[in-house]
PDB file of C-alpha atoms and ligand atoms in Angstrom:
ATOM      1  CA  MET A   1       3.286 -59.350  -8.074  1.00  0.00           C
ATOM      2  CA  ALA A   2       5.642 -59.226  -5.065  1.00  0.00           C
ATOM      3  CA  LYS A   3       5.909 -62.426  -3.101  1.00  0.00           C
ATOM      4  CA  LYS A   4       5.945 -62.308   0.650  1.00  0.00           C
ATOM      5  CA  ASN A   5       9.351 -63.759   1.452  1.00  0.00           C
ATOM      6  CA  GLU A   6      11.211 -62.095  -1.433  1.00  0.00           C
ATOM      7  CA  SER A   7      14.495 -60.447  -0.342  1.00  0.00           C
ATOM      8  CA  ALA A   8      15.312 -56.841  -1.118  1.00  0.00           C
ATOM      9  CA  PHE A   9      18.072 -58.067  -3.432  1.00  0.00           C
ATOM     10  CA  ASP A  10      15.635 -60.184  -5.414  1.00  0.00           C
ATOM     11  CA  ARG A  11      13.321 -57.238  -5.750  1.00  0.00           C
ATOM     12  CA  LEU A  12      16.187 -55.060  -6.968  1.00  0.00           C
ATOM     13  CA  LEU A  13      17.232 -57.667  -9.518  1.00  0.00           C
ATOM     14  CA  LYS A  14      13.715 -57.862 -10.757  1.00  0.00           C
ATOM     15  CA  LYS A  15      13.498 -54.101 -11.113  1.00  0.00           C
ATOM     16  CA  LEU A  16      16.793 -53.935 -12.980  1.00  0.00           C
ATOM     17  CA  THR A  17      16.044 -56.752 -15.413  1.00  0.00           C
ATOM     18  CA  LYS A  18      12.262 -56.775 -15.677  1.00  0.00           C
ATOM     19  CA  ALA A  19      12.679 -60.364 -16.759  1.00  0.00           C
ATOM     20  CA  THR A  20       9.611 -62.525 -16.646  1.00  0.00           C
ATOM     21  CA  PRO A  21       9.732 -64.857 -13.607  1.00  0.00           C
ATOM     22  CA  ILE A  22      10.846 -68.354 -14.443  1.00  0.00           C
ATOM     23  CA  GLU A  23       7.438 -69.811 -13.528  1.00  0.00           C
ATOM     24  CA  GLN A  24       5.745 -67.642 -16.167  1.00  0.00           C
ATOM     25  CA  GLU A  25       8.291 -68.148 -18.895  1.00  0.00           C
ATOM     26  CA  SER A  26       5.902 -70.109 -21.070  1.00  0.00           C
ATOM     27  CA  SER A  27       3.924 -66.860 -21.585  1.00  0.00           C
ATOM     28  CA  VAL A  28       6.893 -65.161 -23.328  1.00  0.00           C
ATOM     29  CA  LYS A  29       8.228 -68.167 -25.125  1.00  0.00           C
ATOM     30  CA  LEU A  30       8.583 -67.558 -28.869  1.00  0.00           C
ATOM     31  CA  ASP A  31       7.695 -70.022 -31.515  1.00  0.00           C
ATOM     32  CA  HIS A  32      11.337 -70.740 -32.321  1.00  0.00           C
ATOM     33  CA  ASN A  33      12.749 -74.042 -31.292  1.00  0.00           C
ATOM     34  CA  PHE A  34      16.070 -75.139 -32.659  1.00  0.00           C
ATOM     35  CA  ASP A  35      16.948 -78.574 -31.433  1.00  0.00           C
ATOM     36  CA  GLY A  36      15.565 -77.684 -28.033  1.00  0.00           C
ATOM     37  CA  ILE A  37      17.115 -74.204 -27.862  1.00  0.00           C
ATOM     38  CA  GLU A  38      14.198 -71.894 -27.198  1.00  0.00           C
ATOM     39  CA  GLU A  39      13.871 -68.136 -27.232  1.00  0.00           C
ATOM     40  CA  LEU A  40      12.127 -65.909 -24.675  1.00  0.00           C
ATOM     41  CA  ASN A  41      10.651 -62.541 -25.579  1.00  0.00           C
ATOM     42  CA  ASN A  42      11.842 -60.732 -22.435  1.00  0.00           C
ATOM     43  CA  PRO A  43      11.965 -56.903 -22.512  1.00  0.00           C
ATOM     44  CA  LEU A  44      15.386 -55.254 -22.648  1.00  0.00           C
ATOM     45  CA  PRO A  45      16.712 -54.798 -19.113  1.00  0.00           C
ATOM     46  CA  PRO A  46      15.886 -51.260 -17.913  1.00  0.00           C
ATOM     47  CA  TRP A  47      19.497 -50.655 -16.781  1.00  0.00           C
ATOM     48  CA  TRP A  48      20.647 -51.350 -20.322  1.00  0.00           C
ATOM     49  CA  THR A  49      17.992 -49.116 -21.879  1.00  0.00           C
ATOM     50  CA  ALA A  50      18.911 -46.332 -19.457  1.00  0.00           C
ATOM     51  CA  GLY A  51      22.563 -46.673 -20.464  1.00  0.00           C
ATOM     52  CA  PHE A  52      21.632 -46.441 -24.102  1.00  0.00           C
ATOM     53  CA  VAL A  53      19.486 -43.338 -23.578  1.00  0.00           C
ATOM     54  CA  ILE A  54      22.300 -41.705 -21.610  1.00  0.00           C
ATOM     55  CA  THR A  55      24.796 -42.308 -24.460  1.00  0.00           C
ATOM     56  CA  VAL A  56      22.352 -40.752 -26.921  1.00  0.00           C
ATOM     57  CA  ILE A  57      21.967 -37.679 -24.708  1.00  0.00           C
ATOM     58  CA  ILE A  58      25.744 -37.426 -24.252  1.00  0.00           C
ATOM     59  CA  SER A  59      26.300 -37.681 -28.002  1.00  0.00           C
ATOM     60  CA  VAL A  60      23.990 -34.690 -28.571  1.00  0.00           C
ATOM     61  CA  ILE A  61      25.862 -32.650 -25.975  1.00  0.00           C
ATOM     62  CA  TYR A  62      29.198 -33.783 -27.426  1.00  0.00           C
ATOM     63  CA  ILE A  63      28.222 -32.724 -30.955  1.00  0.00           C
ATOM     64  CA  ALA A  64      27.025 -29.343 -29.768  1.00  0.00           C
ATOM     65  CA  PHE A  65      30.139 -28.891 -27.656  1.00  0.00           C
ATOM     66  CA  TYR A  66      32.767 -29.853 -30.208  1.00  0.00           C
ATOM     67  CA  PHE A  67      31.261 -29.595 -33.687  1.00  0.00           C
ATOM     68  CA  MET A  68      29.005 -26.567 -33.592  1.00  0.00           C
ATOM     69  CA  ASN A  69      31.423 -24.066 -32.161  1.00  0.00           C
ATOM     70  CA  TYR A  70      33.374 -23.195 -35.259  1.00  0.00           C
ATOM     71  CA  TYR A  71      32.030 -19.664 -35.096  1.00  0.00           C
ATOM     72  CA  ASP A  72      33.835 -19.087 -31.800  1.00  0.00           C
ATOM     73  CA  PRO A  73      36.489 -21.616 -30.849  1.00  0.00           C
ATOM     74  CA  ALA A  74      37.440 -19.614 -27.777  1.00  0.00           C
ATOM     75  CA  LYS A  75      34.049 -20.014 -26.194  1.00  0.00           C
ATOM     76  CA  ILE A  76      33.211 -23.672 -25.668  1.00  0.00           C
ATOM     77  CA  GLY A  77      34.670 -27.057 -26.567  1.00  0.00           C
ATOM     78  CA  LYS A  78      38.154 -26.911 -28.041  1.00  0.00           C
ATOM     79  CA  TRP A  79      39.926 -29.327 -30.291  1.00  0.00           C
ATOM     80  CA  GLN A  80      43.203 -30.676 -28.954  1.00  0.00           C
ATOM     81  CA  GLU A  81      44.961 -28.538 -31.550  1.00  0.00           C
ATOM     82  CA  GLN A  82      43.261 -25.426 -30.259  1.00  0.00           C
ATOM     83  CA  GLU A  83      43.947 -26.416 -26.656  1.00  0.00           C
ATOM     84  CA  LEU A  84      47.610 -26.869 -27.473  1.00  0.00           C
ATOM     85  CA  GLN A  85      47.767 -23.452 -29.157  1.00  0.00           C
ATOM     86  CA  ASN A  86      46.133 -21.869 -26.142  1.00  0.00           C
ATOM     87  CA  GLU A  87      48.524 -23.606 -23.763  1.00  0.00           C
ATOM     88  CA  LEU A  88      51.512 -22.489 -25.830  1.00  0.00           C
ATOM     89  CA  ALA A  89      50.290 -18.924 -25.943  1.00  0.00           C
ATOM     90  CA  LYS A  90      49.787 -19.014 -22.181  1.00  0.00           C
ATOM     91  CA  ALA A  91      53.269 -20.443 -21.619  1.00  0.00           C
ATOM     92  CA  GLN A  92      54.775 -17.834 -23.949  1.00  0.00           C
ATOM     93  CA  LYS A  93      53.170 -15.091 -21.851  1.00  0.00           C
ATOM     94  CA  GLN A  94      54.606 -16.651 -18.699  1.00  0.00           C
ATOM     95  CA  VAL A  95      58.060 -16.799 -20.251  1.00  0.00           C
ATOM     96  CA  GLU A  96      57.809 -13.121 -21.224  1.00  0.00           C
ATOM     97  CA  ALA A  97      56.588 -12.185 -17.748  1.00  0.00           C
ATOM     98  CA  TYR A  98      59.482 -14.121 -16.224  1.00  0.00           C
ATOM     99  CA  LYS A  99      62.004 -12.422 -18.514  1.00  0.00           C
ATOM    100  CA  LYS A 100      60.592  -9.044 -17.634  1.00  0.00           C
ATOM    101  CA  ALA A 101      60.592  -9.736 -13.929  1.00  0.00           C
ATOM    102  CA  HIS A 102      64.190 -10.949 -14.001  1.00  0.00           C
ATOM    103  CA  ASN A 103      65.466  -8.364 -16.463  1.00  0.00           C
ATOM    104  CA  ILE A 104      66.296 -11.029 -19.026  1.00  0.00           C
ATOM    105  CA  VAL A 105      66.351  -9.603 -22.518  1.00  0.00           C
ATOM    106  CA  ASP A 106      65.904 -11.315 -25.851  1.00  0.00           C
ATOM    107  CA  GLU A 107      66.388 -10.148 -29.422  1.00  0.00           C
ATOM    108  CA  ASN A 108      62.997  -8.453 -29.413  1.00  0.00           C
ATOM    109  CA  THR A 109      63.309  -6.569 -26.139  1.00  0.00           C
ATOM    110  CA  VAL A 110      67.030  -5.826 -25.951  1.00  0.00           C
ATOM    111  CA  THR A 111      68.038  -2.179 -25.523  1.00  0.00           C
ATOM    112  CA  VAL A 112      71.435  -0.463 -25.640  1.00  0.00           C
ATOM    113  CA  LEU A 113      73.074  -0.122 -22.242  1.00  0.00           C
ATOM    114  CA  THR A 114      74.936   3.117 -21.768  1.00  0.00           C
ATOM    115  CA  ASP A 115      75.885   3.061 -18.107  1.00  0.00           C
ATOM    116  CA  LYS A 116      79.607   2.886 -17.380  1.00  0.00           C
ATOM    117  CA  LYS A 117      79.482  -0.323 -15.361  1.00  0.00           C
ATOM    118  CA  SER A 118      77.700  -2.318 -18.036  1.00  0.00           C
ATOM    119  CA  LEU A 119      80.029  -1.029 -20.759  1.00  0.00           C
ATOM    120  CA  GLU A 120      83.054  -1.909 -18.663  1.00  0.00           C
ATOM    121  CA  GLU A 121      81.718  -5.406 -18.132  1.00  0.00           C
ATOM    122  CA  GLY A 122      80.983  -5.565 -21.831  1.00  0.00           C
ATOM    123  CA  LYS A 123      84.546  -4.572 -22.602  1.00  0.00           C
ATOM    124  CA  GLU A 124      85.872  -7.308 -20.322  1.00  0.00           C
ATOM    125  CA  ILE A 125      83.730  -9.896 -22.114  1.00  0.00           C
ATOM    126  CA  TYR A 126      84.873  -8.504 -25.437  1.00  0.00           C
ATOM    127  CA  LEU A 127      88.589  -8.632 -24.622  1.00  0.00           C
ATOM    128  CA  LYS A 128      88.261 -12.169 -23.339  1.00  0.00           C
ATOM    129  CA  ASN A 129      86.137 -13.672 -26.135  1.00  0.00           C
ATOM    130  CA  CYS A 130      86.102 -11.455 -29.192  1.00  0.00           C
ATOM    131  CA  ALA A 131      89.464  -9.704 -29.453  1.00  0.00           C
ATOM    132  CA  SER A 132      91.150 -12.724 -31.066  1.00  0.00           C
ATOM    133  CA  CYS A 133      89.112 -12.208 -34.223  1.00  0.00           C
ATOM    134  CA  HIS A 134      87.933  -8.616 -34.031  1.00  0.00           C
ATOM    135  CA  VAL A 135      91.121  -7.194 -32.346  1.00  0.00           C
ATOM    136  CA  ALA A 136      91.132  -5.506 -28.953  1.00  0.00           C
ATOM    137  CA  ASP A 137      90.371  -2.067 -30.421  1.00  0.00           C
ATOM    138  CA  GLY A 138      87.674  -3.484 -32.730  1.00  0.00           C
ATOM    139  CA  GLY A 139      89.676  -2.807 -35.888  1.00  0.00           C
ATOM    140  CA  GLY A 140      88.960  -6.276 -37.280  1.00  0.00           C
ATOM    141  CA  LEU A 141      91.127  -9.179 -38.436  1.00  0.00           C
ATOM    142  CA  VAL A 142      89.354 -12.489 -39.051  1.00  0.00           C
ATOM    143  CA  GLY A 143      86.116 -10.767 -38.124  1.00  0.00           C
ATOM    144  CA  PRO A 144      84.986  -7.476 -39.577  1.00  0.00           C
ATOM    145  CA  ASN A 145      85.888  -4.040 -38.321  1.00  0.00           C
ATOM    146  CA  LEU A 146      83.378  -3.171 -35.571  1.00  0.00           C
ATOM    147  CA  THR A 147      84.285   0.506 -35.311  1.00  0.00           C
ATOM    148  CA  ASP A 148      83.230   1.673 -38.772  1.00  0.00           C
ATOM    149  CA  ASN A 149      79.767   2.515 -39.977  1.00  0.00           C
ATOM    150  CA  ALA A 150      79.550  -0.543 -42.227  1.00  0.00           C
ATOM    151  CA  TRP A 151      77.530  -3.546 -41.046  1.00  0.00           C
ATOM    152  CA  ILE A 152      76.912  -6.879 -42.722  1.00  0.00           C
ATOM    153  CA  TYR A 153      73.992  -7.822 -40.469  1.00  0.00           C
ATOM    154  CA  GLY A 154      72.658  -4.459 -39.342  1.00  0.00           C
ATOM    155  CA  CYS A 155      73.640  -1.887 -36.763  1.00  0.00           C
ATOM    156  CA  ASP A 156      70.600  -1.992 -34.523  1.00  0.00           C
ATOM    157  CA  ILE A 157      71.196  -3.369 -31.053  1.00  0.00           C
ATOM    158  CA  LYS A 158      68.673  -6.103 -31.902  1.00  0.00           C
ATOM    159  CA  ASP A 159      70.721  -7.121 -34.975  1.00  0.00           C
ATOM    160  CA  VAL A 160      74.016  -7.099 -33.099  1.00  0.00           C
ATOM    161  CA  PHE A 161      72.473  -9.023 -30.193  1.00  0.00           C
ATOM    162  CA  LYS A 162      71.089 -11.602 -32.621  1.00  0.00           C
ATOM    163  CA  ILE A 163      74.423 -12.122 -34.428  1.00  0.00           C
ATOM    164  CA  ILE A 164      76.370 -12.510 -31.203  1.00  0.00           C
ATOM    165  CA  THR A 165      73.758 -14.917 -29.814  1.00  0.00           C
ATOM    166  CA  ASN A 166      73.415 -17.115 -32.896  1.00  0.00           C
ATOM    167  CA  GLY A 167      76.664 -16.574 -34.802  1.00  0.00           C
ATOM    168  CA  THR A 168      76.817 -16.943 -38.573  1.00  0.00           C
ATOM    169  CA  SER A 169      77.799 -19.697 -40.962  1.00  0.00           C
ATOM    170  CA  LYS A 170      80.760 -17.616 -42.113  1.00  0.00           C
ATOM    171  CA  GLY A 171      83.027 -17.820 -39.118  1.00  0.00           C
ATOM    172  CA  MET A 172      81.280 -15.868 -36.363  1.00  0.00           C
ATOM    173  CA  PRO A 173      80.765 -18.336 -33.498  1.00  0.00           C
ATOM    174  CA  GLN A 174      77.571 -18.326 -31.467  1.00  0.00           C
ATOM    175  CA  TRP A 175      77.812 -17.059 -27.918  1.00  0.00           C
ATOM    176  CA  LYS A 176      74.600 -18.335 -26.351  1.00  0.00           C
ATOM    177  CA  ALA A 177      76.582 -19.668 -23.405  1.00  0.00           C
ATOM    178  CA  LEU A 178      77.434 -16.133 -22.295  1.00  0.00           C
ATOM    179  CA  GLY A 179      73.777 -15.622 -21.395  1.00  0.00           C
ATOM    180  CA  ALA A 180      71.427 -12.905 -22.607  1.00  0.00           C
ATOM    181  CA  THR A 181      72.487 -10.307 -20.042  1.00  0.00           C
ATOM    182  CA  ASN A 182      76.182 -10.604 -20.922  1.00  0.00           C
ATOM    183  CA  ILE A 183      75.431 -10.585 -24.642  1.00  0.00           C
ATOM    184  CA  GLN A 184      73.494  -7.376 -24.117  1.00  0.00           C
ATOM    185  CA  LYS A 185      76.524  -5.868 -22.380  1.00  0.00           C
ATOM    186  CA  VAL A 186      79.050  -6.923 -25.017  1.00  0.00           C
ATOM    187  CA  ALA A 187      76.694  -5.833 -27.829  1.00  0.00           C
ATOM    188  CA  SER A 188      76.326  -2.440 -26.173  1.00  0.00           C
ATOM    189  CA  TYR A 189      80.090  -2.236 -25.854  1.00  0.00           C
ATOM    190  CA  VAL A 190      80.523  -3.129 -29.539  1.00  0.00           C
ATOM    191  CA  LEU A 191      78.129  -0.326 -30.481  1.00  0.00           C
ATOM    192  CA  SER A 192      80.047   2.089 -28.216  1.00  0.00           C
ATOM    193  CA  LEU A 193      83.116   1.459 -30.413  1.00  0.00           C
ATOM    194  CA  GLN A 194      81.435   3.266 -33.313  1.00  0.00           C
ATOM    195  CA  GLY A 195      83.584   6.106 -34.599  1.00  0.00           C
ATOM    196  CA  SER A 196      86.653   5.151 -32.536  1.00  0.00           C
ATOM    197  CA  LYS A 197      89.994   5.010 -34.328  1.00  0.00           C
ATOM    198  CA  PRO A 198      91.573   1.524 -34.272  1.00  0.00           C
ATOM    199  CA  ALA A 199      95.288   1.140 -35.012  1.00  0.00           C
ATOM    200  CA  LYS A 200      94.804  -0.991 -38.127  1.00  0.00           C
ATOM    201  CA  PRO A 201      91.245  -0.653 -39.355  1.00  0.00           C
ATOM    202  CA  LYS A 202      90.039  -3.403 -41.655  1.00  0.00           C
ATOM    203  CA  ALA A 203      88.284  -2.258 -44.815  1.00  0.00           C
ATOM    204  CA  PRO A 204      84.552  -1.700 -44.330  1.00  0.00           C
ATOM    205  CA  GLU A 205      82.304  -4.665 -45.058  1.00  0.00           C
ATOM    206  CA  GLY A 206      78.547  -4.584 -45.592  1.00  0.00           C
ATOM    207  CA  GLN A 207      76.199  -1.656 -45.802  1.00  0.00           C
ATOM    208  CA  PRO A 208      76.479   1.740 -44.140  1.00  0.00           C
ATOM    209  CA  CYS A 209      74.266   1.961 -41.087  1.00  0.00           C
ATOM    210  CA  ASN A 210      71.093   3.776 -42.092  1.00  0.00           C
ATOM    211  CA  LYS A 211      70.247   4.756 -38.563  1.00  0.00           C
ATOM    212  CA  SER A 212      71.295   8.059 -37.079  1.00  0.00           C
TER     213      SER A 212
HETATM  214  C1  LIG B 301      86.542 -17.068 -34.401  1.00  0.00           C
HETATM  215  C2  LIG B 301      86.546 -15.667 -34.754  1.00  0.00           C
HETATM  216  C3  LIG B 301      85.520 -14.788 -34.109  1.00  0.00           C
HETATM  217  C4  LIG B 301      85.262 -14.602 -32.773  1.00  0.00           C
HETATM  218  C5  LIG B 301      85.948 -15.227 -31.576  1.00  0.00           C
HETATM  219  C6  LIG B 301      84.203 -13.592 -32.722  1.00  0.00           C
HETATM  220  N1  LIG B 301      83.829 -13.246 -33.969  1.00  0.00           N
HETATM  221 FE1  LIG B 301      82.428 -11.861 -34.447  1.00  0.00          FE
HETATM  222  N2  LIG B 301      82.656 -12.284 -36.387  1.00  0.00           N
HETATM  223  C7  LIG B 301      83.596 -13.153 -36.916  1.00  0.00           C
HETATM  224  C8  LIG B 301      83.416 -13.237 -38.355  1.00  0.00           C
HETATM  225  C9  LIG B 301      84.253 -14.088 -39.316  1.00  0.00           C
HETATM  226  C10 LIG B 301      82.339 -12.393 -38.653  1.00  0.00           C
HETATM  227  C11 LIG B 301      81.722 -12.148 -40.027  1.00  0.00           C
HETATM  228  C12 LIG B 301      80.659 -13.222 -40.199  1.00  0.00           C
HETATM  229  C13 LIG B 301      79.906 -13.210 -41.512  1.00  0.00           C
HETATM  230  O1  LIG B 301      80.269 -12.466 -42.398  1.00  0.00           O
HETATM  231  O2  LIG B 301      78.939 -13.992 -41.594  1.00  0.00           O
HETATM  232  C14 LIG B 301      81.876 -11.821 -37.420  1.00  0.00           C
HETATM  233  C15 LIG B 301      80.828 -10.931 -37.305  1.00  0.00           C
HETATM  234  C16 LIG B 301      80.496 -10.263 -36.143  1.00  0.00           C
HETATM  235  C17 LIG B 301      79.501  -9.242 -36.054  1.00  0.00           C
HETATM  236  C18 LIG B 301      78.638  -8.725 -37.196  1.00  0.00           C
HETATM  237  C19 LIG B 301      79.346  -7.575 -37.852  1.00  0.00           C
HETATM  238  C20 LIG B 301      78.576  -6.964 -39.001  1.00  0.00           C
HETATM  239  O3  LIG B 301      79.206  -6.254 -39.779  1.00  0.00           O
HETATM  240  O4  LIG B 301      77.358  -7.179 -39.110  1.00  0.00           O
HETATM  241  C21 LIG B 301      79.451  -8.832 -34.754  1.00  0.00           C
HETATM  242  C22 LIG B 301      78.567  -7.750 -34.165  1.00  0.00           C
HETATM  243  C23 LIG B 301      80.420  -9.614 -34.030  1.00  0.00           C
HETATM  244  N3  LIG B 301      81.027 -10.481 -34.906  1.00  0.00           N
HETATM  245  C24 LIG B 301      80.656  -9.509 -32.689  1.00  0.00           C
HETATM  246  C25 LIG B 301      81.447 -10.403 -31.966  1.00  0.00           C
HETATM  247  C26 LIG B 301      81.504 -10.440 -30.546  1.00  0.00           C
HETATM  248  C27 LIG B 301      80.803  -9.492 -29.590  1.00  0.00           C
HETATM  249  C28 LIG B 301      82.317 -11.475 -30.223  1.00  0.00           C
HETATM  250  C29 LIG B 301      82.694 -11.968 -28.843  1.00  0.00           C
HETATM  251  C30 LIG B 301      81.610 -12.354 -27.970  1.00  0.00           C
HETATM  252  C31 LIG B 301      82.787 -12.061 -31.448  1.00  0.00           C
HETATM  253  N4  LIG B 301      82.230 -11.394 -32.484  1.00  0.00           N
HETATM  254  C32 LIG B 301      83.669 -13.126 -31.523  1.00  0.00           C
HETATM  255  C33 LIG B 301      84.531 -13.852 -36.208  1.00  0.00           C
HETATM  256  C34 LIG B 301      84.585 -13.945 -34.837  1.00  0.00           C
END
């Protein structure tokens, strides 16, 4: 029963706690009495009950969202693992789009360049960085002969690009620092040496190229 001079705040408190007013406490007093410590049988505060009900509802939604979607992980709630995979796949696509837009090649997309300018630039790079081991005319010295049809690591532009980029453990340095575009040029130049006649050709190493 609302009293006349009760403030709005008091009324709110009452609503939120539903506690029995202090004057009527004797009506909810339990039989327990431990050295004067008594217990009241007040109802649970409604705000607390509401919180509890909300957590129960959220737990049902949570279970449905995260645990019952194994038939289609792409559709609703995703595990962190799945989210990470999706993010990585997205980033990979962006990297590929960037490479495409800026004409940056990698070992999967590289193609042989045949235009004169690129081959000349490739030759320049070759004379500067590679001739010490492979000789200016490609005949081979420390490194294998690059003019013959024999290849240790394959004759495809992708193979040659990969070897120049990463090097090998048997004396071929890696040339990542040249950048993909320059590696594409020097790899194209190396392939253009096929069939040329070096002054002192080193004996063939590896397998004959099985590409026409
Ligand atoms: C320090 C010496 C050295 C330098 C400099 C060098 N190479 Fe090599 N290269 C080698 C050696 C040694 C091998 C053989 C590696 C092996 O058998 O694993 C090799 C292998 C290769 C191959 C693979 C040949 C095959 O038969 O599969 C290619 C292509 C190649 N080099 C290109 C280049 C290019 C292009 C450059 C310059 C950017 C270069 N190399 C610079 C030493 C060198």
